[in-house]
């Protein structure tokens, strides 16, 4: 079974609007971490935000927030006030407690911000 | 955020030659580094986990003798593609695991290098 599922291969959003990128995960661990990365066309993977399974509050980092719904096993990324520079691939990832703390990536969502 | 460098950023080589790619964590020590391969418009595929001072752990289907990994220090890991062939052409990305300080390994963040684009002719 897939550990991380991103069901939106591509998304469009108007500049200055908010957008939500979906991510669901599958784990039987009680302890795990969820991460979002941005990959622009240059190829570099840029860390955006982290949410721990025991964190009670949703993580926020500037214009990025993570809508964490543990019971539904979803960790959606919300980007507020989209900018043209937000156009990129976005990957959701998870690290479980075991085994070996492996890092699992989703298939990614290509976000296009329209002027 | 943490900085991870990767060198070279791109390389073109002839079939049958070997290519070495370096991954360095510049402002933190990384006991664990990871090597990924990414095909166009696809997600990252983990190739191996590199632990400082010990042998790398390879994912299923990745040839150990073809992709040699060395993690000689807490800031440097190298990937050598031996006897490269055109099918090895890809984007190779390394990452370094930075301890969060919480004492919980699953909370550690991975910081990625800028990637190396390998083209084998």
CSV table of C-alpha atoms in Angstrom, one decimal:
chain,number,residue,atom,x,y,z
A,1,UNK,CA,0.0,0.0,0.0
A,2,UNK,CA,1.2,3.5,-0.7
A,3,UNK,CA,2.4,5.3,2.4
A,4,UNK,CA,1.8,8.8,1.0
A,5,UNK,CA,-1.0,9.7,-1.5
A,6,UNK,CA,-1.2,12.9,-3.3
A,7,UNK,CA,-4.3,12.8,-5.5
A,8,UNK,CA,-3.8,16.1,-7.4
A,9,UNK,CA,-1.2,15.7,-10.2
A,10,UNK,CA,-1.7,19.4,-11.1
A,11,UNK,CA,-3.4,22.4,-9.6
A,12,UNK,CA,-4.0,26.0,-10.8
A,13,UNK,CA,-4.6,28.9,-8.5
A,14,UNK,CA,-5.0,32.6,-9.2
A,15,UNK,CA,-2.3,34.9,-7.8
A,16,UNK,CA,-3.1,36.2,-4.3
A,17,UNK,CA,-5.6,33.4,-3.6
A,18,UNK,CA,-5.2,30.5,-1.2
A,19,UNK,CA,-4.7,27.0,-2.3
A,20,UNK,CA,-4.9,23.6,-0.6
A,21,UNK,CA,-2.7,20.7,-1.7
A,22,UNK,CA,-4.0,17.3,-0.5
A,23,UNK,CA,-2.0,14.6,1.2
A,24,UNK,CA,-3.1,11.5,2.9
A,25,UNK,CA,-0.9,9.0,4.6
A,26,UNK,CA,-1.0,5.4,5.8
A,27,UNK,CA,0.8,4.2,8.9
A,28,UNK,CA,0.2,2.0,11.9
A,29,UNK,CA,2.8,3.9,14.0
A,30,UNK,CA,1.6,6.2,16.7
A,31,UNK,CA,4.7,8.4,16.3
A,32,UNK,CA,5.5,9.9,13.0
A,33,UNK,CA,6.5,13.1,11.3
A,34,UNK,CA,4.9,14.7,8.2
A,35,UNK,CA,6.8,17.1,5.9
A,36,UNK,CA,6.1,19.2,2.9
A,37,UNK,CA,8.8,20.1,0.3
A,38,UNK,CA,8.8,22.4,-2.7
A,39,UNK,CA,10.7,21.6,-5.8
A,40,UNK,CA,11.0,24.4,-8.3
A,41,UNK,CA,12.1,23.8,-11.9
A,42,UNK,CA,15.7,24.1,-10.7
A,43,UNK,CA,15.3,20.8,-9.0
A,44,UNK,CA,16.3,21.7,-5.5
A,45,UNK,CA,14.1,20.3,-2.7
A,46,UNK,CA,13.1,23.1,-0.3
A,47,UNK,CA,11.8,22.2,3.1
A,48,UNK,CA,8.6,24.1,3.9
A,49,UNK,CA,6.9,22.8,7.0
A,50,UNK,CA,6.8,20.0,9.5
A,51,UNK,CA,4.0,18.4,11.7
A,52,UNK,CA,4.6,15.8,14.4
A,53,UNK,CA,2.0,13.2,15.1
A,54,UNK,CA,1.8,14.4,18.7
A,55,UNK,CA,1.7,18.1,18.0
A,56,UNK,CA,-1.7,19.3,19.0
A,57,UNK,CA,-1.7,22.5,17.0
A,58,UNK,CA,-1.4,22.7,13.2
A,59,UNK,CA,2.0,23.8,12.0
A,60,UNK,CA,2.4,27.2,10.4
A,61,UNK,CA,5.4,28.8,8.7
A,62,UNK,CA,4.7,32.2,7.1
A,63,UNK,CA,2.3,31.7,4.3
A,64,UNK,CA,2.3,27.9,4.7
A,65,UNK,CA,0.1,26.1,7.1
A,66,UNK,CA,-0.6,22.4,7.5
A,67,UNK,CA,-4.1,21.2,8.1
A,68,UNK,CA,-3.5,18.1,10.1
A,69,UNK,CA,-6.4,15.8,10.7
A,70,UNK,CA,-5.0,12.8,12.5
A,71,UNK,CA,-8.2,10.7,12.5
A,72,UNK,CA,-8.6,11.1,8.8
A,73,UNK,CA,-4.8,10.7,8.3
A,74,UNK,CA,-4.5,13.8,6.2
A,75,UNK,CA,-1.9,16.5,6.2
A,76,UNK,CA,-3.0,19.1,3.6
A,77,UNK,CA,-0.7,22.0,2.8
A,78,UNK,CA,-2.4,25.4,2.6
A,79,UNK,CA,-0.6,28.2,0.9
A,80,UNK,CA,-2.2,31.6,1.5
A,81,UNK,CA,-1.9,34.6,-0.8
A,82,UNK,CA,-0.3,32.6,-3.7
A,83,UNK,CA,2.6,34.2,-5.5
A,84,UNK,CA,4.0,33.5,-8.9
A,85,UNK,CA,7.1,32.1,-7.3
A,86,UNK,CA,5.0,29.4,-5.7
A,87,UNK,CA,4.7,27.6,-9.0
A,88,UNK,CA,6.5,24.4,-8.5
A,89,UNK,CA,6.1,20.7,-7.6
A,90,UNK,CA,5.1,20.0,-4.0
A,91,UNK,CA,5.9,16.8,-2.2
A,92,UNK,CA,4.3,15.5,0.9
A,93,UNK,CA,6.6,13.1,3.0
A,94,UNK,CA,6.4,11.1,6.1
A,95,UNK,CA,8.9,9.6,8.5
A,96,UNK,CA,7.7,6.8,10.7
A,97,UNK,CA,9.2,5.8,14.0
A,98,UNK,CA,10.2,2.4,12.6
A,99,UNK,CA,11.8,0.7,10.9
A,100,UNK,CA,15.0,2.7,10.3
A,101,UNK,CA,13.0,5.9,10.3
A,102,UNK,CA,12.5,5.7,6.5
A,103,UNK,CA,11.3,8.8,4.6
A,104,UNK,CA,8.4,8.2,2.3
A,105,UNK,CA,7.4,10.6,-0.5
A,106,UNK,CA,4.2,11.1,-2.3
A,107,UNK,CA,4.0,11.4,-6.1
A,108,UNK,CA,3.8,15.2,-6.0
A,109,UNK,CA,1.4,18.0,-7.1
A,110,UNK,CA,2.4,20.5,-9.7
A,111,UNK,CA,1.1,23.9,-8.7
A,112,UNK,CA,0.7,26.7,-11.3
A,113,UNK,CA,0.0,30.2,-10.1
A,114,UNK,CA,-1.7,32.3,-12.7
A,115,UNK,CA,-1.2,36.1,-12.8
B,1,UNK,CA,17.5,26.6,7.1
B,2,UNK,CA,20.3,24.1,6.9
B,3,UNK,CA,22.5,24.0,3.9
B,4,UNK,CA,23.5,21.0,1.9
B,5,UNK,CA,25.7,21.2,-1.1
B,6,UNK,CA,26.1,18.8,-4.0
B,7,UNK,CA,28.9,18.6,-6.5
B,8,UNK,CA,28.9,18.6,-9.5
B,9,UNK,CA,25.5,20.1,-10.4
B,10,UNK,CA,25.7,18.4,-13.8
B,11,UNK,CA,28.0,16.0,-15.5
B,12,UNK,CA,28.2,14.4,-18.9
B,13,UNK,CA,30.3,11.3,-19.3
B,14,UNK,CA,30.9,8.5,-21.7
B,15,UNK,CA,29.4,5.0,-21.3
B,16,UNK,CA,31.7,2.8,-19.2
B,17,UNK,CA,33.2,5.5,-17.1
B,18,UNK,CA,32.7,6.2,-13.4
B,19,UNK,CA,31.3,9.3,-11.9
B,20,UNK,CA,31.6,10.5,-8.3
B,21,UNK,CA,29.0,12.9,-6.8
B,22,UNK,CA,29.7,14.6,-3.5
B,23,UNK,CA,27.1,15.6,-0.9
B,24,UNK,CA,28.1,17.9,2.0
B,25,UNK,CA,26.2,19.3,4.9
B,26,UNK,CA,27.7,22.7,5.4
B,27,UNK,CA,26.4,23.9,8.7
B,28,UNK,CA,25.5,20.8,10.6
B,29,UNK,CA,26.7,17.3,11.2
B,30,UNK,CA,24.8,14.5,9.6
B,31,UNK,CA,25.1,11.0,10.8
B,32,UNK,CA,22.7,9.9,8.1
B,33,UNK,CA,22.6,11.0,4.5
B,34,UNK,CA,20.3,9.7,1.8
B,35,UNK,CA,20.7,9.3,-1.9
B,36,UNK,CA,17.7,9.6,-4.2
B,37,UNK,CA,17.1,9.2,-7.9
B,38,UNK,CA,14.4,11.2,-9.7
B,39,UNK,CA,13.1,10.6,-13.2
B,40,UNK,CA,11.4,13.4,-15.1
B,41,UNK,CA,8.0,14.3,-13.6
B,42,UNK,CA,8.2,11.6,-11.0
B,43,UNK,CA,8.8,11.5,-7.3
B,44,UNK,CA,12.0,10.8,-5.6
B,45,UNK,CA,13.1,7.2,-5.3
B,46,UNK,CA,15.3,6.3,-2.3
B,47,UNK,CA,18.4,4.5,-3.5
B,48,UNK,CA,20.3,4.1,-0.2
B,49,UNK,CA,20.8,5.3,3.3
B,50,UNK,CA,24.4,6.3,4.1
B,51,UNK,CA,25.5,6.1,7.7
B,52,UNK,CA,28.7,7.7,8.9
B,53,UNK,CA,31.4,5.1,9.6
B,54,UNK,CA,29.4,2.1,8.4
B,55,UNK,CA,28.1,0.5,5.3
B,56,UNK,CA,25.3,2.0,3.4
B,57,UNK,CA,21.9,0.4,3.4
B,58,UNK,CA,20.6,-0.1,-0.1
B,59,UNK,CA,16.9,-0.3,-1.2
B,60,UNK,CA,15.6,-3.3,-2.9
B,61,UNK,CA,16.6,-3.4,-6.6
B,62,UNK,CA,19.5,-1.0,-6.3
B,63,UNK,CA,22.8,-2.6,-7.2
B,64,UNK,CA,25.4,-2.1,-4.5
B,65,UNK,CA,28.4,-2.7,-6.8
B,66,UNK,CA,27.1,-0.2,-9.3
B,67,UNK,CA,26.2,2.6,-6.9
B,68,UNK,CA,29.1,2.9,-4.4
B,69,UNK,CA,28.4,5.0,-1.4
B,70,UNK,CA,30.9,6.2,1.1
B,71,UNK,CA,30.1,8.3,4.2
B,72,UNK,CA,33.6,9.0,5.5
B,73,UNK,CA,32.8,12.0,7.8
B,74,UNK,CA,29.8,13.6,9.5
B,75,UNK,CA,29.6,16.2,6.7
B,76,UNK,CA,30.4,14.3,3.5
B,77,UNK,CA,28.9,11.4,1.6
B,78,UNK,CA,29.8,10.4,-1.9
B,79,UNK,CA,28.0,8.4,-4.5
B,80,UNK,CA,30.0,6.8,-7.3
B,81,UNK,CA,28.2,5.5,-10.3
B,82,UNK,CA,30.5,2.8,-11.7
B,83,UNK,CA,30.6,1.8,-15.3
B,84,UNK,CA,27.9,4.2,-16.2
B,85,UNK,CA,25.5,3.4,-19.0
B,86,UNK,CA,22.8,5.6,-20.7
B,87,UNK,CA,20.1,4.1,-18.5
B,88,UNK,CA,21.9,5.6,-15.5
B,89,UNK,CA,21.2,9.1,-16.8
B,90,UNK,CA,19.0,10.7,-14.2
B,91,UNK,CA,18.8,13.4,-11.6
B,92,UNK,CA,20.5,12.4,-8.4
B,93,UNK,CA,19.7,14.2,-5.1
B,94,UNK,CA,21.2,13.7,-1.8
B,95,UNK,CA,19.8,14.7,1.6
B,96,UNK,CA,21.2,15.0,5.1
B,97,UNK,CA,19.3,14.3,8.2
B,98,UNK,CA,19.5,17.0,10.8
B,99,UNK,CA,18.6,16.1,14.4
B,100,UNK,CA,15.6,18.1,15.7
B,101,UNK,CA,17.0,18.1,19.2
B,102,UNK,CA,13.8,16.6,20.5
B,103,UNK,CA,15.4,13.2,20.9
B,104,UNK,CA,12.8,11.7,18.7
B,105,UNK,CA,14.3,10.5,15.4
B,106,UNK,CA,11.0,10.7,13.5
B,107,UNK,CA,10.9,14.5,14.0
B,108,UNK,CA,14.2,15.0,12.2
B,109,UNK,CA,14.1,17.0,9.1
B,110,UNK,CA,15.9,16.1,5.9
B,111,UNK,CA,17.6,18.9,4.0
B,112,UNK,CA,18.3,18.3,0.3
B,113,UNK,CA,21.2,19.2,-1.9
B,114,UNK,CA,20.5,21.0,-5.2
B,115,UNK,CA,20.9,17.7,-7.2
B,116,UNK,CA,23.2,16.4,-9.9
B,117,UNK,CA,22.0,15.8,-13.4
B,118,UNK,CA,23.9,12.9,-14.9
B,119,UNK,CA,23.9,12.3,-18.6
B,120,UNK,CA,25.7,9.2,-19.9
B,121,UNK,CA,26.4,9.2,-23.6
